[in-house]
Short mmCIF file of C-alpha atoms and ligand atoms in Angstrom, two decimals:
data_model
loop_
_atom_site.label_atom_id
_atom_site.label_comp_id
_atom_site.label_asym_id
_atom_site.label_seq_id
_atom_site.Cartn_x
_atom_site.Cartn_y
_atom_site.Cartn_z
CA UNK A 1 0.00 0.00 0.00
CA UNK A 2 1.24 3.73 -1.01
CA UNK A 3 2.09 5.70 1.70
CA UNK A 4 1.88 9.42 1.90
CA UNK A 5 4.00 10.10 4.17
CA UNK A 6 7.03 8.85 6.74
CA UNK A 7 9.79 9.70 9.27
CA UNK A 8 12.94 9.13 7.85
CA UNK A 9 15.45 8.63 11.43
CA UNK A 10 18.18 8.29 9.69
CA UNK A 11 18.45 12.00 8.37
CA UNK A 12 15.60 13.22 10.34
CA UNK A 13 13.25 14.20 7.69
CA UNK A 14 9.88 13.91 6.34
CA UNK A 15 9.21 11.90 3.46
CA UNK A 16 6.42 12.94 1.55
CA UNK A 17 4.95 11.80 -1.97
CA UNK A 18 4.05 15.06 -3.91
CA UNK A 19 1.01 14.69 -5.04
CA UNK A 20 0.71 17.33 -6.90
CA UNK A 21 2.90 15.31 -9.19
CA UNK A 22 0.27 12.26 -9.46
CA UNK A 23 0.07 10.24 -11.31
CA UNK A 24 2.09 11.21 -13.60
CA UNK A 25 5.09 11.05 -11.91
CA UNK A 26 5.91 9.44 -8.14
CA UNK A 27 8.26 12.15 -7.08
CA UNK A 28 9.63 12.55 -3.12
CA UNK A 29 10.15 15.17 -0.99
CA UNK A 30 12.14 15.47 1.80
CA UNK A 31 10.96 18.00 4.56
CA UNK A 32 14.02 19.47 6.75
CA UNK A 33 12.25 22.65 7.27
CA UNK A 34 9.47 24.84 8.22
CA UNK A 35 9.24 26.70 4.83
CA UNK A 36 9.61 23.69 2.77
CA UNK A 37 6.52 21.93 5.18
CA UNK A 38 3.87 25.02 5.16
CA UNK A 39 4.58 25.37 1.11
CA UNK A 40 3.88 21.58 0.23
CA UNK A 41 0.51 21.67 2.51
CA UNK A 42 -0.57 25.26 1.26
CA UNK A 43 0.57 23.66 -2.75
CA UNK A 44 -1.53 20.02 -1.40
CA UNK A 45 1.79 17.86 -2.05
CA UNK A 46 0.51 16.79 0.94
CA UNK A 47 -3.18 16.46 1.64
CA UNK A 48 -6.60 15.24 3.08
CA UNK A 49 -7.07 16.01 6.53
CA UNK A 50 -5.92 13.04 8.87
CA UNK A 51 -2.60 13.15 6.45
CA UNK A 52 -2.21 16.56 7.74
CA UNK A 53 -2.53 15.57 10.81
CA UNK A 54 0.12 13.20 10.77
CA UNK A 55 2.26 16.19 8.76
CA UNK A 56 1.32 18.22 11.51
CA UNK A 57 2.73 16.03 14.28
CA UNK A 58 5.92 15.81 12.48
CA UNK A 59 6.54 19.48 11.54
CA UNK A 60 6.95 20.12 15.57
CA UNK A 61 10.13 17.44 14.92
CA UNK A 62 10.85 19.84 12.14
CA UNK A 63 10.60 23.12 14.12
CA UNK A 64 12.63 21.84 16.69
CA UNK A 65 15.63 20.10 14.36
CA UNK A 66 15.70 23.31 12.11
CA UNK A 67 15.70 25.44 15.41
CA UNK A 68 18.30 23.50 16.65
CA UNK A 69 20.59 23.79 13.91
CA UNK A 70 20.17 27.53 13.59
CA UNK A 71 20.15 28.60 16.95
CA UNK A 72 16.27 29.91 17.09
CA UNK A 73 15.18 30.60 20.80
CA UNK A 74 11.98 28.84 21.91
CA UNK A 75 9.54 31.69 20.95
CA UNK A 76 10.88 31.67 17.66
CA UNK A 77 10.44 27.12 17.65
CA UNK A 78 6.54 27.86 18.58
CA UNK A 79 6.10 30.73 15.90
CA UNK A 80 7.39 27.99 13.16
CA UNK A 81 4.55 25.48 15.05
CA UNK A 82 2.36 28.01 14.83
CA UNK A 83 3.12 28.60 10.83
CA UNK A 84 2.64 24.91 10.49
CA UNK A 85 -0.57 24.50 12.45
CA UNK A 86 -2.19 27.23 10.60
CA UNK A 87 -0.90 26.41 6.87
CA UNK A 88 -4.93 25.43 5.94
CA UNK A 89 -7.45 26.30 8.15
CA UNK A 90 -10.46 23.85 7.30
CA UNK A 91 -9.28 20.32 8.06
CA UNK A 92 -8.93 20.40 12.36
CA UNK A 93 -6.42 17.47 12.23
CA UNK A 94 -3.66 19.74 10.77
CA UNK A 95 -3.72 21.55 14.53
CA UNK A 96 -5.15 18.29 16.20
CA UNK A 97 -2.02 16.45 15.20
CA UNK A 98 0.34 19.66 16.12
CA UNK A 99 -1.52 20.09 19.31
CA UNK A 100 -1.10 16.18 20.54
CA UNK A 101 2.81 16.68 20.59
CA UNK A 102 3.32 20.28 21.08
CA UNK A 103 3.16 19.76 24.70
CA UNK A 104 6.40 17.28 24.35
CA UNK A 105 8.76 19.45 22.74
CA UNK A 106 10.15 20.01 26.30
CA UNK A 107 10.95 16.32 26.28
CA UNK A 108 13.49 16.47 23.31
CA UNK A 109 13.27 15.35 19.86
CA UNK A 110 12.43 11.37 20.33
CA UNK A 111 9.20 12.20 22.24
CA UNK A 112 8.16 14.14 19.84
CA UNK A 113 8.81 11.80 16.94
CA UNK A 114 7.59 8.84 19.23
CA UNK A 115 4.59 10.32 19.62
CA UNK A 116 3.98 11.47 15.84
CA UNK A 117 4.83 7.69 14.73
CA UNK A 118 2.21 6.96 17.39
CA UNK A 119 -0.71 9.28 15.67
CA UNK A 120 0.55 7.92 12.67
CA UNK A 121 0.03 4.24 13.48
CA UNK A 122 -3.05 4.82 15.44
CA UNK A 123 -4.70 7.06 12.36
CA UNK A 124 -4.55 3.48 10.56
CA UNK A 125 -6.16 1.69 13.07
CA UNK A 126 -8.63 4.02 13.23
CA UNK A 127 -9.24 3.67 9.42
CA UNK A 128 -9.65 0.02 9.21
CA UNK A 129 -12.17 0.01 12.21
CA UNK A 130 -14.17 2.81 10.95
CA UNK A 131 -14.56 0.86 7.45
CA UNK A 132 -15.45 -2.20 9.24
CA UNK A 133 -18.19 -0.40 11.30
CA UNK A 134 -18.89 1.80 8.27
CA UNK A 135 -19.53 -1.27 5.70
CA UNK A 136 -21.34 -3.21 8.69
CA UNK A 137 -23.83 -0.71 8.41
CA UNK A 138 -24.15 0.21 4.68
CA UNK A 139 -24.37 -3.52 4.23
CA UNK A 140 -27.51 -3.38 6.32
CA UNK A 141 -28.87 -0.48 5.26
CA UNK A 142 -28.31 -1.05 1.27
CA UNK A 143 -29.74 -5.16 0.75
CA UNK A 144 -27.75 -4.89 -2.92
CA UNK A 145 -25.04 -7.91 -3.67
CA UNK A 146 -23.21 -5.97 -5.93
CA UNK A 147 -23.09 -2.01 -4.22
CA UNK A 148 -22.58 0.68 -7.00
CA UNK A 149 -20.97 3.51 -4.69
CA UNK A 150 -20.04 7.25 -5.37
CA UNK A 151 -17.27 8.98 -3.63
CA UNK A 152 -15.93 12.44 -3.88
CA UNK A 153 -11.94 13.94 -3.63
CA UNK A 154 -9.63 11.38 -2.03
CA UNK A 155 -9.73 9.79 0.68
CA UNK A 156 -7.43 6.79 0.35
CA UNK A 157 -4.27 5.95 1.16
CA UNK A 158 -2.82 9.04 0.08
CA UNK A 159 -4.95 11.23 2.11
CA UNK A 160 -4.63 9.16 5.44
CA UNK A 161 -1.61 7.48 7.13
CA UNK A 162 -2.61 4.36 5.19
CA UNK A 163 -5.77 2.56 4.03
CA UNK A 164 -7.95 5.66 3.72
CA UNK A 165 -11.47 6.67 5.24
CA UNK A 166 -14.17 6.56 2.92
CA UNK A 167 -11.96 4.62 0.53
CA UNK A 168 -11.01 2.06 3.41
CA UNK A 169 -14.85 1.34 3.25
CA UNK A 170 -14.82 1.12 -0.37
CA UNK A 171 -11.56 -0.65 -0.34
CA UNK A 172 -13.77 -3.18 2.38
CA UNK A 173 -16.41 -3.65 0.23
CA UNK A 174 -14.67 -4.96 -2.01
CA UNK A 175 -12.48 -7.20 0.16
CA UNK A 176 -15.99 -9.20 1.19
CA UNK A 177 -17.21 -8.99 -2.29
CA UNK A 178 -19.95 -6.51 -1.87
CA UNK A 179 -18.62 -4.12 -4.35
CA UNK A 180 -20.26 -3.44 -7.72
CA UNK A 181 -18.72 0.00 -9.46
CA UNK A 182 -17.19 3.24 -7.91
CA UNK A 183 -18.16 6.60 -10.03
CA UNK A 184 -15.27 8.77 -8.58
CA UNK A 185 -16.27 12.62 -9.10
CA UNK A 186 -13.06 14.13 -11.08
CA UNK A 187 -13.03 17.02 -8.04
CA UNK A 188 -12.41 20.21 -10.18
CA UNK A 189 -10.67 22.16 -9.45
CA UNK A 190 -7.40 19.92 -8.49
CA UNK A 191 -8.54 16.85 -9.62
CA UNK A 192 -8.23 14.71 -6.36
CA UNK A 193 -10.80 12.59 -8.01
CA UNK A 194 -9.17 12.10 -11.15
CA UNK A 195 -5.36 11.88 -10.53
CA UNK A 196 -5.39 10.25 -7.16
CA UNK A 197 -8.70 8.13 -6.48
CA UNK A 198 -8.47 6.55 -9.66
CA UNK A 199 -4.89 6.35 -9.35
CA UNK A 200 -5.56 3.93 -6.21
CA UNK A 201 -8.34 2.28 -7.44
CA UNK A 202 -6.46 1.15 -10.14
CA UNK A 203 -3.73 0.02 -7.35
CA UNK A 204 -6.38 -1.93 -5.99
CA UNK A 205 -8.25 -3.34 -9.16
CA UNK A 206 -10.75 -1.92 -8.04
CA UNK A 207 -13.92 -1.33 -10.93
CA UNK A 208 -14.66 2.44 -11.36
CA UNK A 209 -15.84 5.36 -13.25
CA UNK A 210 -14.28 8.99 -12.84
CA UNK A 211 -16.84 11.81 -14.30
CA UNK A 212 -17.47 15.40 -13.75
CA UNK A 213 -18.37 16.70 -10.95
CA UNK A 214 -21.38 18.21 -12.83
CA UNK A 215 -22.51 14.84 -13.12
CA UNK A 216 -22.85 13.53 -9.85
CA UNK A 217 -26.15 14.91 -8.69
CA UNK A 218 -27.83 13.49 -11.87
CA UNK A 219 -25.63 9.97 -11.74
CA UNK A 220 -28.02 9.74 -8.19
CA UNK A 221 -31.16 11.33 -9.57
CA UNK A 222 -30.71 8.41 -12.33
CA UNK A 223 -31.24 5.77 -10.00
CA UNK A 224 -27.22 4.72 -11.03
CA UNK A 225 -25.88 4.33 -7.56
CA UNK A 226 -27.00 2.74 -4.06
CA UNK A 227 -25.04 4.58 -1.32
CA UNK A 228 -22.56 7.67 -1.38
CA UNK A 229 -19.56 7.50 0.96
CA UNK A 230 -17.10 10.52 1.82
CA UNK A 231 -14.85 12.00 4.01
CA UNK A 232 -14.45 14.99 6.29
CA UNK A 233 -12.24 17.71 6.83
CA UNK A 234 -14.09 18.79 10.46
CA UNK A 235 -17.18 17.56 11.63
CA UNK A 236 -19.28 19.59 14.11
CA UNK A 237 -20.58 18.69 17.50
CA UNK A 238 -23.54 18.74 15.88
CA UNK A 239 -23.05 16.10 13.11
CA UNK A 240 -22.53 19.09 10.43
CA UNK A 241 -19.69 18.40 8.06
CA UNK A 242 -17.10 20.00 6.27
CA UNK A 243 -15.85 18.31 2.90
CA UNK A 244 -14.21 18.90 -0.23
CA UNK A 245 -16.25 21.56 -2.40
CA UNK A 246 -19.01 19.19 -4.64
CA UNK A 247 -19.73 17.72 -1.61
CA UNK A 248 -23.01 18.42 -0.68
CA UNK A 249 -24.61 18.38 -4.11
CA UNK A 250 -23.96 14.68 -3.25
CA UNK A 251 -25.90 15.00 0.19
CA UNK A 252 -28.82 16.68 -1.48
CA UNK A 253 -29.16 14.41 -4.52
CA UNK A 254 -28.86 11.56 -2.04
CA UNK A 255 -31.76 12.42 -0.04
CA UNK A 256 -33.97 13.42 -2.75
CA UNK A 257 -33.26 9.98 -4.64
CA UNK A 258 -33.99 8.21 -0.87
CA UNK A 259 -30.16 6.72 -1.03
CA UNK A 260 -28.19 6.94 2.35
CA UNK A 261 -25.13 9.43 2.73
CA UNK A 262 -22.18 8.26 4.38
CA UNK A 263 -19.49 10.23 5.92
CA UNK A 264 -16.22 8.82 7.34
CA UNK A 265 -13.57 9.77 9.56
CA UNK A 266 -11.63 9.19 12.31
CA UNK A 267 -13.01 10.68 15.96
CA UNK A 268 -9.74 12.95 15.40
CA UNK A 269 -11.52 14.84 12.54
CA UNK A 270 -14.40 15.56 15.39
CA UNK A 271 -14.49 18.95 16.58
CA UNK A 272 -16.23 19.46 19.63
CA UNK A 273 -15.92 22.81 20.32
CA UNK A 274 -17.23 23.86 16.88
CA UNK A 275 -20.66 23.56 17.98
CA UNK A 276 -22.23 23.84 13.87
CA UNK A 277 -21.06 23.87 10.42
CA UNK A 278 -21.74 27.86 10.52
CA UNK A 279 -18.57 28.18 12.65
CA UNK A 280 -16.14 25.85 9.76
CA UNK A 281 -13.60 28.28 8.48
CA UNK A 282 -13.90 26.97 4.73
CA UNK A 283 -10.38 27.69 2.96
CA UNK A 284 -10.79 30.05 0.01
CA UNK A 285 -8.11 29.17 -2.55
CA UNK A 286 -6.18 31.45 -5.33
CA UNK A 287 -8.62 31.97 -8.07
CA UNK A 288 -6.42 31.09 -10.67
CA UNK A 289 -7.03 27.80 -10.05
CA UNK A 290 -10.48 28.03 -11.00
CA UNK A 291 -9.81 30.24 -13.59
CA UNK A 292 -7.61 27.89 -15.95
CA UNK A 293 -7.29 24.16 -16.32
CA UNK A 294 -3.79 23.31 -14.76
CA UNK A 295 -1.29 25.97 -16.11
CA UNK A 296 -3.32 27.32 -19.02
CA UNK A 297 -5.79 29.88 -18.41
CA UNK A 298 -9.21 29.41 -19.96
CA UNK A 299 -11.15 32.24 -19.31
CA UNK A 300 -11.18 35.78 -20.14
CA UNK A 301 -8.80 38.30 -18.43
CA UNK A 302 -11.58 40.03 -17.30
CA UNK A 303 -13.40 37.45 -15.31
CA UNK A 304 -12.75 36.46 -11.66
CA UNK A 305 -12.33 33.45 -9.03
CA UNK A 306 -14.74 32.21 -6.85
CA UNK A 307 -13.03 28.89 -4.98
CA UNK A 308 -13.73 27.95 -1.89
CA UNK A 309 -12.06 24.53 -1.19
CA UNK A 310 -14.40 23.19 0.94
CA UNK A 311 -18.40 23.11 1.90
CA UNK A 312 -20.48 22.23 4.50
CA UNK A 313 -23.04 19.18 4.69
CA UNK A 314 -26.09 19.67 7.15
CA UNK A 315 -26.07 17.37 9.84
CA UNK A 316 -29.84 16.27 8.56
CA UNK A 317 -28.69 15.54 5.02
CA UNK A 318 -26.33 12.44 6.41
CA UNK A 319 -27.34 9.03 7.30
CA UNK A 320 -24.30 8.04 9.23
CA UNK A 321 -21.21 9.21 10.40
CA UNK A 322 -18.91 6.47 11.05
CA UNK A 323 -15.77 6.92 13.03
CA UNK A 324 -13.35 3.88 15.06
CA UNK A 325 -15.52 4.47 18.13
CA UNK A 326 -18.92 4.08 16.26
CA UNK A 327 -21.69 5.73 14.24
CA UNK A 328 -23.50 8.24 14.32
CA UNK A 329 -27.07 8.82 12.75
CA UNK A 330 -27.03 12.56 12.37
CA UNK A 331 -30.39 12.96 10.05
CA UNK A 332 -32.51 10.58 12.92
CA UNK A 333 -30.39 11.91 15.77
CA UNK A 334 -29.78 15.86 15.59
CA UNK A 335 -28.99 16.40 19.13
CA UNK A 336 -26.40 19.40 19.46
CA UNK A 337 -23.69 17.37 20.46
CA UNK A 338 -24.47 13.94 19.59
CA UNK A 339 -21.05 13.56 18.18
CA UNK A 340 -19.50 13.88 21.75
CA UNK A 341 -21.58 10.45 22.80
CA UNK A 342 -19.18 8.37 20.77
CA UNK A 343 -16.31 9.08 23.18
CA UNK A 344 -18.02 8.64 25.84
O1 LIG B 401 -8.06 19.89 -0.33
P1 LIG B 401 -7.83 18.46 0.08
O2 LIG B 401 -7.40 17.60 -1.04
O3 LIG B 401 -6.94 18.37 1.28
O4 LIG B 401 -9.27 17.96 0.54
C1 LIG B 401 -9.40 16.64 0.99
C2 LIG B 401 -10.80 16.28 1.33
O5 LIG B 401 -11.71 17.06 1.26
C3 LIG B 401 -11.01 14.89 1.87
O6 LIG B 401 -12.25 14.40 1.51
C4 LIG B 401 -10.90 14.94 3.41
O7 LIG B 401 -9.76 15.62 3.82
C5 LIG B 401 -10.89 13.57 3.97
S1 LIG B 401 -9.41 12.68 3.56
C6 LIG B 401 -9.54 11.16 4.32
#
């Protein structure tokens, strides 16, 4: 299985694949400091939002080595953590995964890595439990032998420490047989969809589809698929839930065709003390990005961006949240912080 990203000890870096790059071309980068970290998550070399976390845990290793070698002073190490923990602002993990192991930079440089390999490890834990749990209950809900799912961005590997979120349930249903066709929404307007989910689906031999994202509401309406499964950048206390942009056009076409909604994520994606979706930051990215396709520009001079990276799914548009330490039933279950129950 790919993996996005890992310690090297030897030289004290951070591998990462850049997957800006994919799939193209499988090209490494190795992270020795605190510019070179914030630039590949603000450029998504690295991505999806328990990957950050994990990149988030390791840039306070980062921090610390850099400051080390060039003699910062301690306010100046937490002003580089802070850079790193505030490179994107929508996925939590990014400052859930600095926050678990800031408190251990007093301890030197092997607690801190120990504990980021120990986020990293348990992320994957968490991933293969939540797809058990999550394809547990989609096989219940959806009485089809051969499931025809749709999924949105990436969520696999590549976006995880390993085996992916609402891929790993995907990736599950196929591992029991279950599994019909993916449709994998292309994910304008950096083509998560395209380059990377089909990139691992091919990995996996997996059967898909990639189309437009323009396409996905109607691919539902059609009667074409039986359950759509995504992931989360920050889910409310209240069940309310941040995703890549597309996302709830999914959520809405879902209920409308009477087809559950799945998210998935691991409890660290779980923000209590957002209490509602109205309080997600959603990352607005440089317009360029909607304004041409890759380098070229296609539209006229005159015209301008509009990109927000992410959007937010109503609580009462999704069937089930699954996480490692359960699901949740937001759209029967709307209690203001329901989501806190799980860890409990
Ligand atoms: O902008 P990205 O590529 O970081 O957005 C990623 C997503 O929206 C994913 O669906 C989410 O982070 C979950 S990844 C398991």
């Amino acid at each position: 299985m790919v993996s996005a990203l890992r310690w090297i000890d030897e030289d004290s870096s951070l591998e990462l694949i850049d997957q800006t790059q994919l799939p193209g071309e499988t090209r490494l980068l190795q992270i020795t400091t605190t510019d070179a970290l914030v630039r590949a998550i603000e450029d998504l070399a690295v991505r999806g939002a328990p990957a950050l976390g994990v990149a988030g845990a390791f840039g306070v290793a980062i921090a610390m080595q850099q400051g080390a070698a060039q003699g910062w002073d301690a306010d100046r190490i937490q002003t580089e953590i802070d850079r790193i923990r505030h490179a994107r602002p929508t996925a939590v993990n990014l400052a859930w995964g600095v926050d678990q192991v800031r408190p251990l930079v007093g301890e030197g440089l092997g607690a801190v890595v120990g504990a980021a390999k120990q986020i990293a490890q348990a992320d994957e834990s968490a991933n293969r439990e939540l797809s058990r749990l999550g394809a547990d209950w989609i096989l219940t809900h959806c009485p089809t032998d051969k499931l025809r799912v749709i999924t949105h961005c990436n969520t696999g590997a590549l976006a995880t420490s390993a085996w992916g979120t609402a891929y790993g349930i995907i990736h599950e249903l196929h591992d029991r047989g279950k599994l019909g066709l993916v449709y994998a929404d292309e994910t304008r307007p950096l083509l998560q969809g395209s380059r990377l989910t089909s990139w691992e689906l091919v990995q996996d031999g997996i059967e898909h589809v990639v189309e437009a994202d323009g396409a996905a509401s109607s691919t539902i309406l059609r009667g074409l698929v039986d359950v759509a499964i995504i992931g989360a950048d920050r889910i409310a206390a209240n069940g309310d839930t941040a995703n890549k942009i597309g996302s709830v056009a999914l959520a809405l076409a879902c209920q409308r065709a009477g087809i559950p909604f799945i998210v998935a994520a691991p409890y660290s994606t779980v923000d209590l003390s957002t209490a509602s979706g109205e309080q997600i930051h959603v990352e607005q990215r440089d317009e360029a990005e909607v304004l041409g396709f890759g380098a070229v520009r296609t539209t006229p001079a005159q015209s301008r961006g509009f990109n927000p990276a992410f959007d937010v799914t109503p609580h009462d548009l999704i069937s089930a949240i699954a996480t490692e330490k359960g699901i949740a039933e937001p759209a029967h279950d709307p209690r203001p912080r329901m989501m806190a129950e799980l860890d409990s």
